[in-house]
Tab-separated table of C-alpha atoms in Angstrom:
chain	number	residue	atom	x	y	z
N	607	UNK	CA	-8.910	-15.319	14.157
N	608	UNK	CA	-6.320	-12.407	14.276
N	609	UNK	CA	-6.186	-9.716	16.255
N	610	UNK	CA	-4.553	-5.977	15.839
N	611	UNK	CA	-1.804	-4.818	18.265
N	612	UNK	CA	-0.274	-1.617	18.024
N	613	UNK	CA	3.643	-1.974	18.321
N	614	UNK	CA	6.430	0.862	19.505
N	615	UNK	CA	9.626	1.017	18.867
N	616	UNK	CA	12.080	3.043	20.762
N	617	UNK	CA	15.086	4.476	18.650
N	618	UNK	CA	17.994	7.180	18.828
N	619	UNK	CA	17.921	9.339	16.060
N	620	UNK	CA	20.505	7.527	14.180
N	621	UNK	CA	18.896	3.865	14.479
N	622	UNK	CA	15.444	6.176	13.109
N	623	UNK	CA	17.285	6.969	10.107
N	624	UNK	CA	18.372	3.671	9.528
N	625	UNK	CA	14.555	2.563	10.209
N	626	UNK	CA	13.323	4.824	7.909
N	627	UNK	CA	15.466	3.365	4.738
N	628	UNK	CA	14.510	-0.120	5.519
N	629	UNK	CA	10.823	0.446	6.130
N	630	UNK	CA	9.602	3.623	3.616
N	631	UNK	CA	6.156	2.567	3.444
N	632	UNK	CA	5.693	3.212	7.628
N	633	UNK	CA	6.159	6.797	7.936
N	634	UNK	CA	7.131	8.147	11.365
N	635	UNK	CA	3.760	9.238	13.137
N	636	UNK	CA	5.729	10.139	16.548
N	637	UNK	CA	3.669	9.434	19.592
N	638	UNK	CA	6.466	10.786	22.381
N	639	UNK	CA	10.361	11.713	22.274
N	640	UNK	CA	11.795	8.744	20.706
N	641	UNK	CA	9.177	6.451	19.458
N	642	UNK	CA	7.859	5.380	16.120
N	643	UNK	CA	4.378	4.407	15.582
N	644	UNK	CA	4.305	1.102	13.505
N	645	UNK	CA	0.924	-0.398	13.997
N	646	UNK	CA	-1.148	-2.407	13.701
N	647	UNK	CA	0.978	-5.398	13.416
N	648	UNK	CA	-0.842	-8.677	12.807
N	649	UNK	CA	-0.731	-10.957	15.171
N	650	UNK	CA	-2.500	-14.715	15.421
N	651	UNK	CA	-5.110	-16.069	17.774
N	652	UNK	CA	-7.544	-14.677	20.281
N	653	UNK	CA	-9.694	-11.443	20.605
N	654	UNK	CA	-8.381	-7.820	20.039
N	655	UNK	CA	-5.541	-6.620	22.518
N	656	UNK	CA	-6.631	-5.304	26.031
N	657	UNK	CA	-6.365	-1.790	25.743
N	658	UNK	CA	-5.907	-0.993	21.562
N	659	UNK	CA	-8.594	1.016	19.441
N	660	UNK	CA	-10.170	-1.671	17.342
N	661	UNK	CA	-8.616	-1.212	13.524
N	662	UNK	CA	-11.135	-0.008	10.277
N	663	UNK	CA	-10.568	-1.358	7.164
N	664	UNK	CA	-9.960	0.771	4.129
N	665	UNK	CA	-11.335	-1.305	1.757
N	666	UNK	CA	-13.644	-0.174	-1.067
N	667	UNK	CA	-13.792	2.089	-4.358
N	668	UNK	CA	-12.674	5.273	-3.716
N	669	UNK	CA	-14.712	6.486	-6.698
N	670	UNK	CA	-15.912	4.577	-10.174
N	671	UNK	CA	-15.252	5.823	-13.625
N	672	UNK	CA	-19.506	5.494	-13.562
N	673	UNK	CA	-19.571	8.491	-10.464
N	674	UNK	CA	-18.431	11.070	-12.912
N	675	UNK	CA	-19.220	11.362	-17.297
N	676	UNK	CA	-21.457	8.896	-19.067
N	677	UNK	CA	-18.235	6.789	-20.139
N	678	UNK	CA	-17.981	3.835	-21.009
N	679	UNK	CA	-16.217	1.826	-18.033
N	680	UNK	CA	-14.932	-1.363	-20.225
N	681	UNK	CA	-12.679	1.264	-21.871
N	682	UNK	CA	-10.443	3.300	-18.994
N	683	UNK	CA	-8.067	1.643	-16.111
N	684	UNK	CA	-9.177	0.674	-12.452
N	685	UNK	CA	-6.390	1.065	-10.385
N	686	UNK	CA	-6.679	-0.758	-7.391
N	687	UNK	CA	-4.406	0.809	-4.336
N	688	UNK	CA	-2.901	-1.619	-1.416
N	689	UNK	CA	-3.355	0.620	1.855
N	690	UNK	CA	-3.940	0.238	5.214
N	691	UNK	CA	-5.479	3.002	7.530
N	692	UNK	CA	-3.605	5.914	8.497
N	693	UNK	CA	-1.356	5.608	5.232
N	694	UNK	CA	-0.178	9.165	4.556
N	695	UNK	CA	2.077	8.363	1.763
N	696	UNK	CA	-1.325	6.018	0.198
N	697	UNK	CA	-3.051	9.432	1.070
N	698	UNK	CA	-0.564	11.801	-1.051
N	699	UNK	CA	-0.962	8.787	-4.235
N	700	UNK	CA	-4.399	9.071	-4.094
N	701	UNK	CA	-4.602	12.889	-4.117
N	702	UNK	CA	-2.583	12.275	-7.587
N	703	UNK	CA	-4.698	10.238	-9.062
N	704	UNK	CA	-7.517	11.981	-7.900
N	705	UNK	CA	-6.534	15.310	-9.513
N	706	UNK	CA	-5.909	13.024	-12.932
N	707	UNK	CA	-9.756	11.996	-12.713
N	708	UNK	CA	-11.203	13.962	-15.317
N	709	UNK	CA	-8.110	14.239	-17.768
N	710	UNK	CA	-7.343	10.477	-17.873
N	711	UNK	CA	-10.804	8.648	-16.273
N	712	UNK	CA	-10.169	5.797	-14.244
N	713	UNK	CA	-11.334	4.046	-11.262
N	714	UNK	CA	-9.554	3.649	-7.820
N	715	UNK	CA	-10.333	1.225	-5.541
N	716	UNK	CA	-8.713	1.072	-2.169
N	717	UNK	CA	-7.557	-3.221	-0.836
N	718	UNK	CA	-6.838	-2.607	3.077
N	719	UNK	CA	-3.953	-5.502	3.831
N	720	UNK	CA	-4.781	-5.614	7.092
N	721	UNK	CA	-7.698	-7.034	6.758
N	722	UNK	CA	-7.984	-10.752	7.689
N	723	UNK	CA	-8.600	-11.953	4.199
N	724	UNK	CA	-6.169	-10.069	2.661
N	725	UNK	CA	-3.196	-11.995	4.570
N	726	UNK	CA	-1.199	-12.969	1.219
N	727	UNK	CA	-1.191	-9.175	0.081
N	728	UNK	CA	-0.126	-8.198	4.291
N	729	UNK	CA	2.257	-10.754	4.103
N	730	UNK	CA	3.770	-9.563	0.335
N	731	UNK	CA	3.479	-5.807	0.657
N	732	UNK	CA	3.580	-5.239	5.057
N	733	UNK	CA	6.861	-2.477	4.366
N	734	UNK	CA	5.769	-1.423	1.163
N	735	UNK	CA	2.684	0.435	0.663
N	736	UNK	CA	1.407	2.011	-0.796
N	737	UNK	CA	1.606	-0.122	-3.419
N	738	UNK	CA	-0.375	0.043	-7.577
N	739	UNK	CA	-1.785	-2.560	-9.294
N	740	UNK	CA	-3.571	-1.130	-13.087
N	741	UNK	CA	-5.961	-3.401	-14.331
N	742	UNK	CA	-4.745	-6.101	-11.325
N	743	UNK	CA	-0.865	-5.861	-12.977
N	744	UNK	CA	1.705	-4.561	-10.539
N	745	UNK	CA	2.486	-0.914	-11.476
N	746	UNK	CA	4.333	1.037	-8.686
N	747	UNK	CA	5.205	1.234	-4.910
N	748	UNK	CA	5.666	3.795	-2.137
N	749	UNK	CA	5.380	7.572	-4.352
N	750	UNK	CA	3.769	8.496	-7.587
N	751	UNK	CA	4.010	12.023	-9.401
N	752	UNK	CA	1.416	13.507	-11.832
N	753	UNK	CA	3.010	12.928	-15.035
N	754	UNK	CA	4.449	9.035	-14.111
N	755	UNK	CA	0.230	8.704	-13.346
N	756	UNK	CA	-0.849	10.525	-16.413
N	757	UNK	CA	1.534	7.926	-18.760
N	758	UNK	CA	0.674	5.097	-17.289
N	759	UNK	CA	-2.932	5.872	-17.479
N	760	UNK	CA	-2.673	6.860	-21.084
N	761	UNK	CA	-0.247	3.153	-21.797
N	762	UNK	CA	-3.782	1.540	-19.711
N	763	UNK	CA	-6.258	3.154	-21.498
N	764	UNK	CA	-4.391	2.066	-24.847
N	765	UNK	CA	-3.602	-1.228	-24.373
N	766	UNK	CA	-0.085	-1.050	-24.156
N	767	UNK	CA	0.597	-1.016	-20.014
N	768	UNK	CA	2.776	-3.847	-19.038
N	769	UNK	CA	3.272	-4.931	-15.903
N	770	UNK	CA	6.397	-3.499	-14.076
N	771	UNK	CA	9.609	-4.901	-12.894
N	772	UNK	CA	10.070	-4.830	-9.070
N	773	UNK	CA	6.845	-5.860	-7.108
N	774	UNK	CA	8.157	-6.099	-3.667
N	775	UNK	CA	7.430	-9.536	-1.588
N	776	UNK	CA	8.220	-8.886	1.777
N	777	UNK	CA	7.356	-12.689	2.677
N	778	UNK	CA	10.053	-14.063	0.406
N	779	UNK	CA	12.661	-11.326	1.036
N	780	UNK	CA	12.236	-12.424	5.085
N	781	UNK	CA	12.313	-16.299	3.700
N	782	UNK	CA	15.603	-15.740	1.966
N	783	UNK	CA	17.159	-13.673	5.205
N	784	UNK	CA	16.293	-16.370	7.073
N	785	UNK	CA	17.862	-18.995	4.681
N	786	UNK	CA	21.228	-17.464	5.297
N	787	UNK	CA	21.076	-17.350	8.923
N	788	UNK	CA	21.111	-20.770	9.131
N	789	UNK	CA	23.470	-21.794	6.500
């Protein structure tokens, strides 16, 4: 069983900047002077943490290409967003896509990775959300404009989308660091 803990960290301004570049995906929700919300962090074994607000998954379609125009669904993209709650920066992707709905129809379906079975996907994109997948192939990570949306939706709804270069993996990134401590 897991369980949700939130987690603080507390940071001079300079070690926050620093924070910021290695962890883009955790925006700074500032609780006090000095601390950096980065909840909830996973954490293995027994009940929820004394004291925390129990955690809601995001999970689910945001909206289906069926909600809006008689169309065909077999024939536009589902784009499947990797979130967790209180994502701003998954909130500011999804308003792009969202005002691309009727000009390039497509699905978007929300896959919360903190939810326990979603533990590969926590473990591979923890410092990196939000994160794309079109059509379940990696497409892009952390900030998406209008017209990078509108192409790739077009490329999906053709045929010719590939899947990108760079899909982060945040467990073998920490494997490797930890390879070179110890040699």
């Amino acid at each position: 069983m897991f369980t949700y803990a939130r987690a603080f960290a507390f940071v001079t301004p300079k070690a926050r900047s620093i924070g910021a570049s290695l962890a883009p995906s955790y925006p700074a929700n500032h609780r006090c002077s000095g601390a950096i919300h980065i909840g909830p962090m996973r954490s293995h074994g027994g009940d929820d943490v004394e004291g925390t607000t129990p955690r809601k998954s995001v999970t689910g379609i945001l909206y289906d290409i069926a909600d809006g125009d008689s169309v065909p669904t077999g024939s536009f993209p589902n784009v499947q967003l990797y979130t967790k709650e209180g994502c701003t920066l998954c909130d500011k992707v999804s308003d792009v896509l969202r005002t691309l709905r009727e000009e390039q129809p497509h699905s978007l379906s929300a896959i919360d990775i903190t939810d326990p079975d979603k533990t590969e996907m926590f473990d591979k994109y923890k410092w990196d959300i939000p994160v794309l997948h079109m059509d379940g192939k990696y497409w892009t990570k952390h900030r998406l404009d209008v017209d990078e949306a509108k192409d790739a939706l077009i490329q999906a709804r053709t045929g010719d989308f590939v899947e990108q270069d760079g899909e982060p993996n945040a467990a073998e990134m920490e494997k490797r660091m930890e390879e070179r401590k110890t040699q």
